[in-house]
Amino acid sequence: MNEFILGLITFLTSVLTGAVGMGGGLLLIAILPSFLPLNALIPVHGLTQISSNVSRAYFGHKDIQYSVVPKFLIGSLVGVGIFALLLHLITIKYIPLFIGTYILLSLWSQTFNDKIKKYESYYVIGFFQSGLSVVVGTTGPLVITKLIKEFEDNDKVVATSAVLMSITHSLKALVYLNFGFIFADYLGMIFFMIACSILGSYVGTKLRNKIDGKKLFFALRIVLSIMAFKSILTIFS
């Protein structure tokens, strides 16, 4: 039953990201603590997000701006290497706290977002986006901010972001594999979520220019905030 519910949630969050360009990964990472043990939270999320982003990039491959990819990749490799070392210092119990706090700050703190926007270089964005994802799961808004400034076409933003997020989640999955996480223990669930994420990417791509993204994102902020508070409160329960 959990597999079916998670598949449906993955489908809907993938539709959201395919249509709006962001938000689905954050929503999924906020919901997953209700279904998975803490040690599986970030690696399972990462693997399903690889499929979501790769499929979204495939459906929009004509709009991908490949010139930004090498810079982002170099920054990502350095960032993941450094932040992976920090995992030894983090107690797994506090991962929901990091995730919830990051979500709330990115949604509601203009100061936090202003500081993020200062990292204009793709090298630096890759460093922080992929590095931080090892700890908080997903950091899509970092690169979206830069892409929106550089490319006015929303299709280019969504497709290129999908490629860069694929890099982030792939590196993150390799980190957890290196740390000994056994993906095979969740294989059935992961395959089902992957299939749903690909279908969601397809539907979201078709809906991209047919919905009011601003209204949808406002509703998403409210839902995400509730989920973030719930995630933080699990630390104290």
PDB file of C-alpha atoms in Angstrom:
ATOM      1  CA  MET A   1       0.000   0.000   0.000  1.00  0.00           C
ATOM      2  CA  ASN A   2       2.848   2.396   0.858  1.00  0.00           C
ATOM      3  CA  GLU A   3       4.386   1.782  -2.567  1.00  0.00           C
ATOM      4  CA  PHE A   4       1.147   2.797  -4.283  1.00  0.00           C
ATOM      5  CA  ILE A   5       0.756   5.961  -2.172  1.00  0.00           C
ATOM      6  CA  LEU A   6       4.395   6.947  -2.703  1.00  0.00           C
ATOM      7  CA  GLY A   7       4.039   6.287  -6.423  1.00  0.00           C
ATOM      8  CA  LEU A   8       1.037   8.614  -6.602  1.00  0.00           C
ATOM      9  CA  ILE A   9       2.859  11.302  -4.598  1.00  0.00           C
ATOM     10  CA  THR A  10       5.938  10.950  -6.818  1.00  0.00           C
ATOM     11  CA  PHE A  11       3.770  11.290  -9.916  1.00  0.00           C
ATOM     12  CA  LEU A  12       2.105  14.473  -8.634  1.00  0.00           C
ATOM     13  CA  THR A  13       5.370  16.077  -7.506  1.00  0.00           C
ATOM     14  CA  SER A  14       6.968  15.219 -10.836  1.00  0.00           C
ATOM     15  CA  VAL A  15       4.016  16.792 -12.661  1.00  0.00           C
ATOM     16  CA  LEU A  16       4.493  19.898 -10.525  1.00  0.00           C
ATOM     17  CA  THR A  17       8.188  20.237 -11.361  1.00  0.00           C
ATOM     18  CA  GLY A  18       7.585  19.489 -15.026  1.00  0.00           C
ATOM     19  CA  ALA A  19       4.945  22.221 -15.203  1.00  0.00           C
ATOM     20  CA  VAL A  20       6.448  24.910 -12.960  1.00  0.00           C
ATOM     21  CA  GLY A  21      10.159  24.045 -13.052  1.00  0.00           C
ATOM     22  CA  MET A  22      10.662  23.560  -9.313  1.00  0.00           C
ATOM     23  CA  GLY A  23       8.986  22.574  -6.063  1.00  0.00           C
ATOM     24  CA  GLY A  24       8.298  18.906  -6.649  1.00  0.00           C
ATOM     25  CA  GLY A  25      11.554  17.661  -5.169  1.00  0.00           C
ATOM     26  CA  LEU A  26      11.141  19.820  -2.070  1.00  0.00           C
ATOM     27  CA  LEU A  27       7.588  18.598  -1.577  1.00  0.00           C
ATOM     28  CA  LEU A  28       8.620  14.960  -1.977  1.00  0.00           C
ATOM     29  CA  ILE A  29      11.503  15.222   0.515  1.00  0.00           C
ATOM     30  CA  ALA A  30       9.107  16.854   2.996  1.00  0.00           C
ATOM     31  CA  ILE A  31       6.597  14.004   2.671  1.00  0.00           C
ATOM     32  CA  LEU A  32       8.982  11.026   2.652  1.00  0.00           C
ATOM     33  CA  PRO A  33       9.700  10.992   6.435  1.00  0.00           C
ATOM     34  CA  SER A  34       6.135   9.694   6.896  1.00  0.00           C
ATOM     35  CA  PHE A  35       6.969   6.621   4.812  1.00  0.00           C
ATOM     36  CA  LEU A  36      10.682   5.864   5.137  1.00  0.00           C
ATOM     37  CA  PRO A  37      13.231   5.439   7.933  1.00  0.00           C
ATOM     38  CA  LEU A  38      15.627   8.365   8.272  1.00  0.00           C
ATOM     39  CA  ASN A  39      18.630   6.504   6.897  1.00  0.00           C
ATOM     40  CA  ALA A  40      16.734   5.833   3.638  1.00  0.00           C
ATOM     41  CA  LEU A  41      15.208   9.277   3.232  1.00  0.00           C
ATOM     42  CA  ILE A  42      17.827  11.117   1.165  1.00  0.00           C
ATOM     43  CA  PRO A  43      19.230   8.192  -0.899  1.00  0.00           C
ATOM     44  CA  VAL A  44      15.787   6.926  -2.005  1.00  0.00           C
ATOM     45  CA  HIS A  45      14.696  10.474  -2.778  1.00  0.00           C
ATOM     46  CA  GLY A  46      17.878  11.009  -4.802  1.00  0.00           C
ATOM     47  CA  LEU A  47      17.408   7.918  -6.933  1.00  0.00           C
ATOM     48  CA  THR A  48      13.795   8.744  -7.803  1.00  0.00           C
ATOM     49  CA  GLN A  49      14.737  12.341  -8.564  1.00  0.00           C
ATOM     50  CA  ILE A  50      17.382  11.188 -11.045  1.00  0.00           C
ATOM     51  CA  SER A  51      14.652   9.557 -13.134  1.00  0.00           C
ATOM     52  CA  SER A  52      12.337  12.553 -12.763  1.00  0.00           C
ATOM     53  CA  ASN A  53      14.989  14.998 -13.924  1.00  0.00           C
ATOM     54  CA  VAL A  54      16.486  12.825 -16.662  1.00  0.00           C
ATOM     55  CA  SER A  55      13.040  12.216 -18.144  1.00  0.00           C
ATOM     56  CA  ARG A  56      12.180  15.917 -17.930  1.00  0.00           C
ATOM     57  CA  ALA A  57      15.448  16.742 -19.689  1.00  0.00           C
ATOM     58  CA  TYR A  58      14.668  14.155 -22.381  1.00  0.00           C
ATOM     59  CA  PHE A  59      11.188  15.536 -23.032  1.00  0.00           C
ATOM     60  CA  GLY A  60      12.660  19.033 -23.359  1.00  0.00           C
ATOM     61  CA  HIS A  61      16.043  18.115 -24.885  1.00  0.00           C
ATOM     62  CA  LYS A  62      15.786  20.736 -27.651  1.00  0.00           C
ATOM     63  CA  ASP A  63      15.795  23.515 -25.050  1.00  0.00           C
ATOM     64  CA  ILE A  64      18.800  22.363 -22.975  1.00  0.00           C
ATOM     65  CA  GLN A  65      21.591  24.960 -22.751  1.00  0.00           C
ATOM     66  CA  TYR A  66      24.636  22.687 -22.639  1.00  0.00           C
ATOM     67  CA  SER A  67      27.152  25.513 -22.236  1.00  0.00           C
ATOM     68  CA  VAL A  68      26.455  25.795 -18.492  1.00  0.00           C
ATOM     69  CA  VAL A  69      26.833  22.078 -17.733  1.00  0.00           C
ATOM     70  CA  PRO A  70      30.682  21.736 -17.497  1.00  0.00           C
ATOM     71  CA  LYS A  71      30.983  24.638 -15.032  1.00  0.00           C
ATOM     72  CA  PHE A  72      28.200  23.261 -12.862  1.00  0.00           C
ATOM     73  CA  LEU A  73      29.665  19.733 -12.953  1.00  0.00           C
ATOM     74  CA  ILE A  74      33.099  20.888 -11.767  1.00  0.00           C
ATOM     75  CA  GLY A  75      31.587  22.817  -8.865  1.00  0.00           C
ATOM     76  CA  SER A  76      29.349  19.866  -7.997  1.00  0.00           C
ATOM     77  CA  LEU A  77      32.215  17.384  -7.812  1.00  0.00           C
ATOM     78  CA  VAL A  78      34.115  19.602  -5.389  1.00  0.00           C
ATOM     79  CA  GLY A  79      31.008  20.374  -3.305  1.00  0.00           C
ATOM     80  CA  VAL A  80      29.893  16.776  -2.972  1.00  0.00           C
ATOM     81  CA  GLY A  81      33.407  15.694  -1.991  1.00  0.00           C
ATOM     82  CA  ILE A  82      33.596  18.252   0.828  1.00  0.00           C
ATOM     83  CA  PHE A  83      30.041  17.864   2.148  1.00  0.00           C
ATOM     84  CA  ALA A  84      30.296  14.063   2.068  1.00  0.00           C
ATOM     85  CA  LEU A  85      33.049  14.347   4.653  1.00  0.00           C
ATOM     86  CA  LEU A  86      30.660  16.282   6.908  1.00  0.00           C
ATOM     87  CA  LEU A  87      28.187  13.392   6.998  1.00  0.00           C
ATOM     88  CA  HIS A  88      30.423  11.722   9.566  1.00  0.00           C
ATOM     89  CA  LEU A  89      29.705  14.639  11.907  1.00  0.00           C
ATOM     90  CA  ILE A  90      25.908  14.654  11.522  1.00  0.00           C
ATOM     91  CA  THR A  91      23.607  12.515  13.669  1.00  0.00           C
ATOM     92  CA  ILE A  92      20.945  10.982  11.422  1.00  0.00           C
ATOM     93  CA  LYS A  93      18.245  12.016  13.914  1.00  0.00           C
ATOM     94  CA  TYR A  94      18.705  15.658  12.914  1.00  0.00           C
ATOM     95  CA  ILE A  95      18.304  15.237   9.146  1.00  0.00           C
ATOM     96  CA  PRO A  96      14.555  16.177   9.265  1.00  0.00           C
ATOM     97  CA  LEU A  97      15.551  19.318  11.177  1.00  0.00           C
ATOM     98  CA  PHE A  98      18.008  20.348   8.441  1.00  0.00           C
ATOM     99  CA  ILE A  99      15.478  19.590   5.711  1.00  0.00           C
ATOM    100  CA  GLY A 100      12.600  21.420   7.410  1.00  0.00           C
ATOM    101  CA  THR A 101      14.700  24.464   8.267  1.00  0.00           C
ATOM    102  CA  TYR A 102      16.104  24.727   4.748  1.00  0.00           C
ATOM    103  CA  ILE A 103      12.610  24.542   3.215  1.00  0.00           C
ATOM    104  CA  LEU A 104      11.210  27.261   5.496  1.00  0.00           C
ATOM    105  CA  LEU A 105      14.156  29.588   4.911  1.00  0.00           C
ATOM    106  CA  SER A 106      14.056  29.157   1.138  1.00  0.00           C
ATOM    107  CA  LEU A 107      10.301  29.807   1.072  1.00  0.00           C
ATOM    108  CA  TRP A 108       9.925  32.719   3.464  1.00  0.00           C
ATOM    109  CA  SER A 109      13.259  34.397   4.251  1.00  0.00           C
ATOM    110  CA  GLN A 110      14.158  37.108   1.757  1.00  0.00           C
ATOM    111  CA  THR A 111      17.510  37.580   3.513  1.00  0.00           C
ATOM    112  CA  PHE A 112      18.341  33.902   3.041  1.00  0.00           C
ATOM    113  CA  ASN A 113      17.362  34.012  -0.636  1.00  0.00           C
ATOM    114  CA  ASP A 114      19.251  37.267  -1.216  1.00  0.00           C
ATOM    115  CA  LYS A 115      22.403  35.608   0.082  1.00  0.00           C
ATOM    116  CA  ILE A 116      21.803  32.592  -2.164  1.00  0.00           C
ATOM    117  CA  LYS A 117      21.393  34.853  -5.188  1.00  0.00           C
ATOM    118  CA  LYS A 118      24.894  36.218  -4.656  1.00  0.00           C
ATOM    119  CA  TYR A 119      26.337  32.920  -5.881  1.00  0.00           C
ATOM    120  CA  GLU A 120      26.078  33.839  -9.548  1.00  0.00           C
ATOM    121  CA  SER A 121      28.819  31.551 -10.844  1.00  0.00           C
ATOM    122  CA  TYR A 122      27.780  28.106 -12.037  1.00  0.00           C
ATOM    123  CA  TYR A 123      30.907  26.753 -10.356  1.00  0.00           C
ATOM    124  CA  VAL A 124      29.756  28.117  -6.993  1.00  0.00           C
ATOM    125  CA  ILE A 125      26.128  27.141  -7.533  1.00  0.00           C
ATOM    126  CA  GLY A 126      27.198  23.597  -8.397  1.00  0.00           C
ATOM    127  CA  PHE A 127      29.360  23.484  -5.267  1.00  0.00           C
ATOM    128  CA  PHE A 128      26.552  24.490  -2.911  1.00  0.00           C
ATOM    129  CA  GLN A 129      23.624  22.856  -4.694  1.00  0.00           C
ATOM    130  CA  SER A 130      25.176  19.413  -4.991  1.00  0.00           C
ATOM    131  CA  GLY A 131      27.096  19.676  -1.733  1.00  0.00           C
ATOM    132  CA  LEU A 132      24.121  20.728   0.367  1.00  0.00           C
ATOM    133  CA  SER A 133      21.885  18.123  -1.286  1.00  0.00           C
ATOM    134  CA  VAL A 134      23.925  15.433   0.468  1.00  0.00           C
ATOM    135  CA  VAL A 135      22.620  16.838   3.768  1.00  0.00           C
ATOM    136  CA  VAL A 136      19.181  18.330   2.992  1.00  0.00           C
ATOM    137  CA  GLY A 137      18.122  16.207   0.006  1.00  0.00           C
ATOM    138  CA  THR A 138      17.359  18.820  -2.657  1.00  0.00           C
ATOM    139  CA  THR A 139      18.302  22.425  -3.367  1.00  0.00           C
ATOM    140  CA  GLY A 140      16.716  23.138  -6.743  1.00  0.00           C
ATOM    141  CA  PRO A 141      15.974  26.855  -6.130  1.00  0.00           C
ATOM    142  CA  LEU A 142      19.698  27.635  -6.160  1.00  0.00           C
ATOM    143  CA  VAL A 143      20.188  26.971  -9.853  1.00  0.00           C
ATOM    144  CA  ILE A 144      16.686  28.063 -10.881  1.00  0.00           C
ATOM    145  CA  THR A 145      17.435  31.609  -9.693  1.00  0.00           C
ATOM    146  CA  LYS A 146      20.477  31.836 -11.964  1.00  0.00           C
ATOM    147  CA  LEU A 147      18.798  30.211 -14.972  1.00  0.00           C
ATOM    148  CA  ILE A 148      15.779  32.526 -14.827  1.00  0.00           C
ATOM    149  CA  LYS A 149      18.103  35.536 -14.957  1.00  0.00           C
ATOM    150  CA  GLU A 150      20.068  34.147 -17.891  1.00  0.00           C
ATOM    151  CA  PHE A 151      17.323  32.602 -20.030  1.00  0.00           C
ATOM    152  CA  GLU A 152      13.939  34.247 -20.490  1.00  0.00           C
ATOM    153  CA  ASP A 153      12.401  31.192 -22.138  1.00  0.00           C
ATOM    154  CA  ASN A 154      10.754  29.043 -19.432  1.00  0.00           C
ATOM    155  CA  ASP A 155      11.264  25.860 -21.473  1.00  0.00           C
ATOM    156  CA  LYS A 156      15.031  26.491 -21.503  1.00  0.00           C
ATOM    157  CA  VAL A 157      15.016  27.085 -17.742  1.00  0.00           C
ATOM    158  CA  VAL A 158      13.110  23.887 -16.951  1.00  0.00           C
ATOM    159  CA  ALA A 159      15.061  21.645 -19.356  1.00  0.00           C
ATOM    160  CA  THR A 160      18.495  22.949 -18.349  1.00  0.00           C
ATOM    161  CA  SER A 161      17.600  22.798 -14.660  1.00  0.00           C
ATOM    162  CA  ALA A 162      16.613  19.155 -15.164  1.00  0.00           C
ATOM    163  CA  VAL A 163      20.091  18.326 -16.505  1.00  0.00           C
ATOM    164  CA  LEU A 164      21.832  20.110 -13.634  1.00  0.00           C
ATOM    165  CA  MET A 165      19.590  18.490 -11.026  1.00  0.00           C
ATOM    166  CA  SER A 166      20.300  15.103 -12.609  1.00  0.00           C
ATOM    167  CA  ILE A 167      23.990  15.711 -11.923  1.00  0.00           C
ATOM    168  CA  THR A 168      23.253  16.736  -8.335  1.00  0.00           C
ATOM    169  CA  HIS A 169      21.116  13.684  -7.521  1.00  0.00           C
ATOM    170  CA  SER A 170      23.426  11.245  -9.316  1.00  0.00           C
ATOM    171  CA  LEU A 171      26.424  12.408  -7.300  1.00  0.00           C
ATOM    172  CA  LYS A 172      24.379  12.296  -4.098  1.00  0.00           C
ATOM    173  CA  ALA A 173      23.288   8.706  -4.808  1.00  0.00           C
ATOM    174  CA  LEU A 174      26.935   7.714  -5.357  1.00  0.00           C
ATOM    175  CA  VAL A 175      27.881   9.237  -2.000  1.00  0.00           C
ATOM    176  CA  TYR A 176      25.277   7.168  -0.140  1.00  0.00           C
ATOM    177  CA  LEU A 177      26.209   4.054  -2.094  1.00  0.00           C
ATOM    178  CA  ASN A 178      29.806   4.614  -0.999  1.00  0.00           C
ATOM    179  CA  PHE A 179      28.607   4.980   2.600  1.00  0.00           C
ATOM    180  CA  GLY A 180      27.075   1.517   2.372  1.00  0.00           C
ATOM    181  CA  PHE A 181      23.411   2.274   1.805  1.00  0.00           C
ATOM    182  CA  ILE A 182      21.741  -0.813   0.304  1.00  0.00           C
ATOM    183  CA  PHE A 183      19.383   0.416  -2.417  1.00  0.00           C
ATOM    184  CA  ALA A 184      18.319  -3.192  -3.084  1.00  0.00           C
ATOM    185  CA  ASP A 185      16.339  -3.176   0.180  1.00  0.00           C
ATOM    186  CA  TYR A 186      13.956  -0.647  -1.380  1.00  0.00           C
ATOM    187  CA  LEU A 187      14.165  -1.803  -4.989  1.00  0.00           C
ATOM    188  CA  GLY A 188      10.456  -2.494  -5.543  1.00  0.00           C
ATOM    189  CA  MET A 189       9.434   0.846  -4.096  1.00  0.00           C
ATOM    190  CA  ILE A 190      12.149   2.699  -6.034  1.00  0.00           C
ATOM    191  CA  PHE A 191      11.195   1.143  -9.396  1.00  0.00           C
ATOM    192  CA  PHE A 192       7.542   2.035  -8.869  1.00  0.00           C
ATOM    193  CA  MET A 193       8.418   5.605  -7.882  1.00  0.00           C
ATOM    194  CA  ILE A 194      10.752   5.918 -10.887  1.00  0.00           C
ATOM    195  CA  ALA A 195       8.007   4.813 -13.299  1.00  0.00           C
ATOM    196  CA  CYS A 196       5.586   7.303 -11.732  1.00  0.00           C
ATOM    197  CA  SER A 197       8.144  10.109 -11.855  1.00  0.00           C
ATOM    198  CA  ILE A 198       8.754   9.582 -15.591  1.00  0.00           C
ATOM    199  CA  LEU A 199       5.023   9.600 -16.280  1.00  0.00           C
ATOM    200  CA  GLY A 200       4.709  12.740 -14.152  1.00  0.00           C
ATOM    201  CA  SER A 201       7.471  14.472 -16.110  1.00  0.00           C
ATOM    202  CA  TYR A 202       5.641  13.746 -19.352  1.00  0.00           C
ATOM    203  CA  VAL A 203       2.324  15.075 -18.053  1.00  0.00           C
ATOM    204  CA  GLY A 204       3.975  18.129 -16.477  1.00  0.00           C
ATOM    205  CA  THR A 205       5.736  18.981 -19.731  1.00  0.00           C
ATOM    206  CA  LYS A 206       2.393  18.911 -21.565  1.00  0.00           C
ATOM    207  CA  LEU A 207       0.771  21.119 -18.911  1.00  0.00           C
ATOM    208  CA  ARG A 208       3.610  23.665 -18.668  1.00  0.00           C
ATOM    209  CA  ASN A 209       2.028  26.398 -20.762  1.00  0.00           C
ATOM    210  CA  LYS A 210      -1.575  25.647 -19.785  1.00  0.00           C
ATOM    211  CA  ILE A 211      -1.640  26.450 -16.056  1.00  0.00           C
ATOM    212  CA  ASP A 212      -1.081  29.493 -13.855  1.00  0.00           C
ATOM    213  CA  GLY A 213       2.310  28.699 -12.361  1.00  0.00           C
ATOM    214  CA  LYS A 214       2.211  31.618  -9.906  1.00  0.00           C
ATOM    215  CA  LYS A 215      -1.027  30.512  -8.231  1.00  0.00           C
ATOM    216  CA  LEU A 216       0.139  26.911  -8.128  1.00  0.00           C
ATOM    217  CA  PHE A 217       3.463  27.866  -6.559  1.00  0.00           C
ATOM    218  CA  PHE A 218       1.733  29.961  -3.865  1.00  0.00           C
ATOM    219  CA  ALA A 219      -0.364  26.944  -2.871  1.00  0.00           C
ATOM    220  CA  LEU A 220       2.799  24.848  -2.919  1.00  0.00           C
ATOM    221  CA  ARG A 221       4.498  27.240  -0.481  1.00  0.00           C
ATOM    222  CA  ILE A 222       1.696  26.730   2.034  1.00  0.00           C
ATOM    223  CA  VAL A 223       1.761  22.940   1.735  1.00  0.00           C
ATOM    224  CA  LEU A 224       5.558  22.849   1.933  1.00  0.00           C
ATOM    225  CA  SER A 225       5.562  25.021   5.041  1.00  0.00           C
ATOM    226  CA  ILE A 226       3.161  22.684   6.812  1.00  0.00           C
ATOM    227  CA  MET A 227       5.269  19.674   5.859  1.00  0.00           C
ATOM    228  CA  ALA A 228       8.480  21.445   6.944  1.00  0.00           C
ATOM    229  CA  PHE A 229       7.052  22.219  10.390  1.00  0.00           C
ATOM    230  CA  LYS A 230       5.911  18.610  10.692  1.00  0.00           C
ATOM    231  CA  SER A 231       9.414  17.442   9.763  1.00  0.00           C
ATOM    232  CA  ILE A 232      11.002  19.666  12.410  1.00  0.00           C
ATOM    233  CA  LEU A 233       8.537  18.583  15.087  1.00  0.00           C
ATOM    234  CA  THR A 234       9.514  14.918  14.602  1.00  0.00           C
ATOM    235  CA  ILE A 235      12.821  15.784  16.284  1.00  0.00           C
ATOM    236  CA  PHE A 236      11.025  16.588  19.525  1.00  0.00           C
ATOM    237  CA  SER A 237       8.463  13.776  19.480  1.00  0.00           C
TER     238      SER A 237
END
